[in-house]
Coordinates of C-alpha atoms in Angstrom, one line a residue:
X1 CA -105.5 13.7 129.3
X2 CA -107.4 15.3 126.5
X3 CA -110.0 18.2 126.9
X4 CA -113.1 15.7 126.6
X5 CA -111.8 13.6 129.5
X6 CA -111.1 16.8 131.8
X7 CA -114.6 18.1 131.0
X8 CA -116.1 14.7 131.8
X9 CA -114.4 14.4 135.2
X10 CA -115.2 18.0 136.0
X11 CA -118.9 17.5 135.2
X12 CA -119.0 14.3 137.2
X13 CA -117.3 16.1 140.2
X14 CA -119.8 18.8 139.9
X15 CA -122.7 16.5 139.9
X16 CA -121.4 14.8 142.9
X17 CA -120.9 18.1 144.7
X18 CA -124.5 19.1 143.9
X19 CA -125.8 15.6 145.1
X20 CA -124.1 16.1 148.5
X21 CA -125.4 19.5 148.8
X22 CA -128.9 18.1 148.1
X23 CA -128.4 15.4 150.6
X24 CA -127.2 18.0 153.4
X25 CA -130.1 20.1 152.7
X26 CA -132.6 17.3 152.9
X27 CA -131.2 16.2 156.2
X28 CA -131.5 19.6 157.7
X29 CA -135.1 19.7 156.5
X30 CA -135.9 16.4 158.1
X31 CA -134.3 17.3 161.5
X32 CA -136.3 20.6 161.4
X33 CA -139.7 19.1 160.5
X34 CA -139.8 15.8 162.3
X35 CA -139.0 14.6 166.1
X36 CA -135.8 13.0 166.6
X37 CA -135.9 9.4 166.1
X38 CA -133.3 6.9 167.3
X39 CA -131.9 4.9 164.5
X40 CA -131.9 1.2 164.7
X41 CA -129.5 -0.9 163.0
X42 CA -132.1 -1.8 160.4
X43 CA -132.9 1.9 159.7
X44 CA -129.0 2.4 159.2
X45 CA -128.9 -0.3 156.7
X46 CA -132.0 1.1 155.0
X47 CA -131.0 4.8 154.6
X48 CA -130.2 6.4 151.4
X49 CA -126.8 5.9 149.9
X50 CA -125.0 8.8 151.3
X51 CA -121.7 7.0 151.9
X52 CA -118.7 7.7 149.6
X53 CA -119.5 4.6 147.8
X54 CA -122.7 5.9 146.6
X55 CA -123.2 5.7 142.9
X56 CA -123.5 9.0 141.0
X57 CA -125.9 9.8 138.3
X58 CA -123.1 9.2 135.6
X59 CA -122.9 5.4 136.9
X60 CA -119.5 5.9 138.5
X61 CA -118.6 5.8 142.1
X62 CA -116.9 8.8 143.8
X63 CA -113.9 6.4 144.6
X64 CA -113.6 5.7 141.0
X65 CA -113.5 9.3 140.2
X66 CA -110.9 10.0 142.8
X67 CA -108.9 7.1 141.4
X68 CA -109.3 8.5 137.9
X69 CA -108.3 12.0 139.0
X70 CA -105.3 10.5 140.9
X71 CA -104.2 8.7 137.8
X72 CA -104.5 12.0 135.8
X73 CA -102.6 13.8 138.5
X74 CA -99.7 11.1 138.4
X75 CA -99.7 11.5 134.6
X76 CA -99.4 15.3 135.1
X77 CA -96.6 14.9 137.6
X78 CA -94.7 12.6 135.1
X79 CA -95.2 15.0 132.4
X80 CA -94.1 17.8 134.6
X81 CA -91.0 15.9 135.5
X82 CA -90.4 15.6 131.8
X83 CA -90.8 19.3 131.2
X84 CA -88.4 20.0 134.2
X85 CA -85.8 17.7 132.5
X86 CA -86.4 19.3 129.1
X87 CA -86.1 22.6 130.8
X88 CA -82.8 21.7 132.2
X89 CA -81.5 20.3 129.0
X90 CA -82.8 23.5 127.1
X91 CA -80.9 25.6 129.8
X92 CA -77.8 23.7 129.3
X93 CA -78.0 23.9 125.6
X94 CA -78.6 27.6 125.9
X95 CA -75.5 28.0 128.0
X96 CA -73.5 25.9 125.6
X97 CA -74.8 28.1 122.7
X98 CA -73.9 31.2 124.6
X99 CA -70.4 29.7 125.3
X100 CA -70.0 28.7 121.6
X101 CA -71.2 32.3 120.6
X102 CA -68.6 33.7 122.8
X103 CA -65.9 31.5 121.3
X104 CA -67.1 32.6 117.8
X105 CA -66.9 36.3 118.7
X106 CA -63.4 35.7 120.1
X107 CA -62.3 33.8 117.0
X108 CA -63.8 36.6 114.8
X109 CA -61.8 39.1 116.7
X110 CA -58.6 37.1 116.4
X111 CA -59.5 36.5 112.7
X112 CA -59.9 40.3 112.3
X113 CA -56.6 40.8 114.0
X114 CA -54.8 38.2 111.7
X115 CA -56.4 39.8 108.7
X116 CA -55.0 43.1 109.6
X117 CA -51.6 41.6 110.2
X118 CA -51.7 39.9 106.9
X119 CA -52.7 43.1 105.2
X120 CA -49.7 44.9 106.9
X121 CA -47.3 42.2 106.0
X122 CA -48.7 42.3 102.3
X123 CA -48.1 46.0 102.4
X124 CA -44.6 45.5 103.6
X125 CA -43.9 42.8 101.1
X126 CA -45.1 45.1 98.3
X127 CA -42.9 47.9 99.6
X128 CA -39.9 45.7 100.0
X129 CA -40.5 44.4 96.4
X130 CA -40.6 47.9 95.1
X131 CA -37.4 48.7 97.2
X132 CA -35.7 45.7 95.8
X133 CA -36.6 46.6 92.2
X134 CA -35.1 50.1 92.8
X135 CA -32.0 48.5 94.3
X136 CA -31.7 46.1 91.3
X137 CA -32.3 48.9 88.9
X138 CA -29.7 51.0 90.8
X139 CA -27.0 48.1 90.6
X140 CA -27.8 47.6 86.8
X141 CA -27.3 51.4 86.3
X142 CA -24.1 51.4 88.2
X143 CA -22.8 48.4 86.1
X144 CA -23.7 50.0 83.0
X145 CA -21.9 53.3 84.1
X146 CA -18.9 51.3 84.8
X147 CA -19.0 49.9 81.3
X148 CA -19.6 53.2 79.5
X149 CA -16.0 53.4 78.4
X150 CA -16.0 49.8 77.0
X151 CA -16.4 48.6 73.5
X152 CA -16.8 45.0 72.5
X153 CA -15.1 43.9 69.2
X154 CA -16.7 40.8 67.7
X155 CA -15.5 38.7 64.9
X156 CA -11.8 39.2 65.2
X157 CA -9.8 35.9 64.8
X158 CA -8.1 34.6 67.7
X159 CA -4.5 33.4 67.8
X160 CA -2.8 31.3 70.5
X161 CA -0.2 33.8 71.8
X162 CA -2.0 37.2 71.0
X163 CA -1.5 40.6 72.5
X164 CA -5.1 41.6 72.8
X165 CA -4.3 45.3 72.9
X166 CA -2.1 45.0 69.7
X167 CA -4.9 43.0 68.0
X168 CA -7.5 45.7 68.7
X169 CA -5.2 48.5 67.5
X170 CA -4.5 46.7 64.3
X171 CA -8.2 46.1 63.8
X172 CA -9.0 49.8 64.2
X173 CA -6.3 50.7 61.7
X174 CA -7.4 48.2 59.1
X175 CA -11.1 47.9 59.3
X176 CA -12.2 51.2 60.9
X177 CA -9.7 53.2 58.9
X178 CA -8.5 55.5 61.6
X179 CA -5.1 57.2 61.0
X180 CA -2.2 55.4 62.4
X181 CA -1.1 58.4 64.5
X182 CA -4.6 58.6 66.0
X183 CA -4.6 54.9 66.8
X184 CA -1.3 55.0 68.5
X185 CA -2.5 57.7 70.7
X186 CA -5.4 55.7 72.0
X187 CA -5.1 54.9 75.6
X188 CA -6.6 51.6 76.9
X189 CA -6.9 50.6 80.7
X190 CA -7.4 47.0 79.8
X191 CA -8.1 44.7 76.8
X192 CA -9.0 41.1 77.0
X193 CA -11.0 38.3 75.5
X194 CA -14.4 37.5 77.0
X195 CA -15.0 34.2 78.7
X196 CA -13.0 30.9 78.7
X197 CA -11.3 29.6 75.6
X198 CA -13.4 26.7 74.1
X199 CA -11.6 24.4 71.6
X200 CA -13.6 23.9 68.4
X201 CA -15.8 26.9 69.1
X202 CA -17.3 28.2 65.7
X203 CA -16.8 31.8 66.4
X204 CA -13.9 33.6 68.2
X205 CA -14.4 35.1 71.6
X206 CA -15.3 38.8 71.5
X207 CA -12.6 41.4 72.8
X208 CA -13.4 43.9 75.5
X209 CA -11.6 47.1 75.4
X210 CA -11.8 49.6 78.3
X211 CA -10.7 53.2 76.8
X212 CA -8.8 55.6 79.0
X213 CA -10.7 58.4 77.5
X214 CA -14.5 58.5 76.6
X215 CA -14.0 60.7 73.6
X216 CA -11.5 58.3 72.1
X217 CA -14.0 55.4 72.7
X218 CA -16.7 57.4 71.0
X219 CA -14.4 58.2 68.0
X220 CA -13.8 54.6 67.5
X221 CA -17.4 53.6 67.9
X222 CA -18.4 56.2 65.3
X223 CA -16.3 54.4 62.8
X224 CA -18.6 51.2 63.0
X225 CA -20.3 52.1 59.7
X226 CA -17.1 50.9 58.0
X227 CA -17.9 47.4 59.1
X228 CA -21.2 47.2 57.1
X229 CA -21.3 44.1 55.1
X230 CA -18.5 42.1 57.1
X231 CA -18.7 39.7 59.9
X232 CA -17.1 42.2 62.4
X233 CA -19.1 44.5 64.8
X234 CA -18.2 47.0 67.3
X235 CA -20.7 47.7 70.2
X236 CA -21.0 49.3 73.7
X237 CA -20.8 46.8 76.5
X238 CA -23.9 46.4 78.7
X239 CA -24.9 44.2 81.7
X240 CA -26.7 41.0 80.8
X241 CA -30.2 42.5 82.0
X242 CA -29.7 45.5 79.6
X243 CA -28.7 43.3 76.7
X244 CA -31.9 41.2 77.2
X245 CA -34.1 44.5 77.2
X246 CA -32.3 45.8 74.1
X247 CA -33.0 42.5 72.2
X248 CA -36.7 43.2 72.9
X249 CA -36.5 46.7 71.7
X250 CA -34.6 46.3 68.4
X251 CA -37.6 44.7 66.6
X252 CA -39.9 47.4 67.8
X253 CA -37.5 49.9 66.6
X254 CA -37.2 48.4 63.3
X255 CA -41.0 48.2 62.9
X256 CA -41.3 51.9 63.8
X257 CA -38.7 53.0 61.4
X258 CA -40.5 51.1 58.6
X259 CA -43.6 53.1 59.4
X260 CA -41.8 56.4 59.1
X261 CA -41.0 57.2 62.8
X262 CA -37.8 58.2 64.1
X263 CA -36.7 55.6 66.6
X264 CA -33.6 55.5 68.7
X265 CA -32.4 53.1 71.5
X266 CA -30.4 54.7 74.3
X267 CA -29.2 52.0 76.7
X268 CA -32.4 50.2 77.4
X269 CA -34.9 52.9 76.5
X270 CA -36.5 53.4 73.1
X271 CA -37.4 56.9 72.1
X272 CA -39.8 57.3 69.3
X273 CA -40.1 60.9 67.8
X274 CA -38.4 62.2 71.0
X275 CA -40.8 60.5 73.4
X276 CA -40.2 57.7 75.6
X277 CA -41.7 54.4 74.5
X278 CA -43.7 52.8 77.2
X279 CA -45.6 49.4 77.0
X280 CA -46.2 47.4 80.0
X281 CA -46.0 44.1 78.0
X282 CA -42.7 44.9 76.5
X283 CA -41.0 47.4 78.7
X284 CA -42.0 46.3 82.2
X285 CA -38.7 47.6 83.7
X286 CA -39.9 51.1 83.1
X287 CA -42.9 50.7 85.6

């Protein structure tokens, strides 16, 4: 029902109420001013229209107005029922939303807890990686220390039935030019060829000699300059990891020397003019 219909019905009802009031007042005045007369059937039929079916000034009967109002009230009841249904649906939706919000808050709390756990695990993994790196470096260092008395002789021809120790002593006397009595006094703990023999190999297997005394090892190593221009070489023995690091450092050392710097490689460290060379891209093992 729109506002115009409501105003129209209210005006009509107001007019009917006013009319009823006027009729009542007129009847009272008639009773007060004239003697009482008995009404005959004809007079009853001819009296003014004071029944509920009387037509109002608007042209509508009171019954029609009541029916219209009743219809409007029925429409209001239907709309009220719809509002109640919508209210229940809204209440249910709000409860569902509140439950969902609680679930979100619970999940957010769990997510925060998981995030803290992941952070803790990440920190533990980082710590373990650091510890693992330290342990690995410790093992490499121990291997290098166990090899500190070893020299690797490369390029010495290999024979079928050779005595590796006698071959090394003969090489030292012949190519490193140490006195015979000095060579005879050299004490070896062990001398052997590296790796398995491979028929048809282009180069002979290197010989590893473990000296009984570090000073004797250094004495033989110092004569390595005598091998310049030959196919022979004498070098310290290092673990595989250190050998790979030294391969990285040799070109850098050569470049620095060409620029006039004093560069020395000690095991897997490069010292330039007395300072340790550190570069994350080339010497990551130092970090």
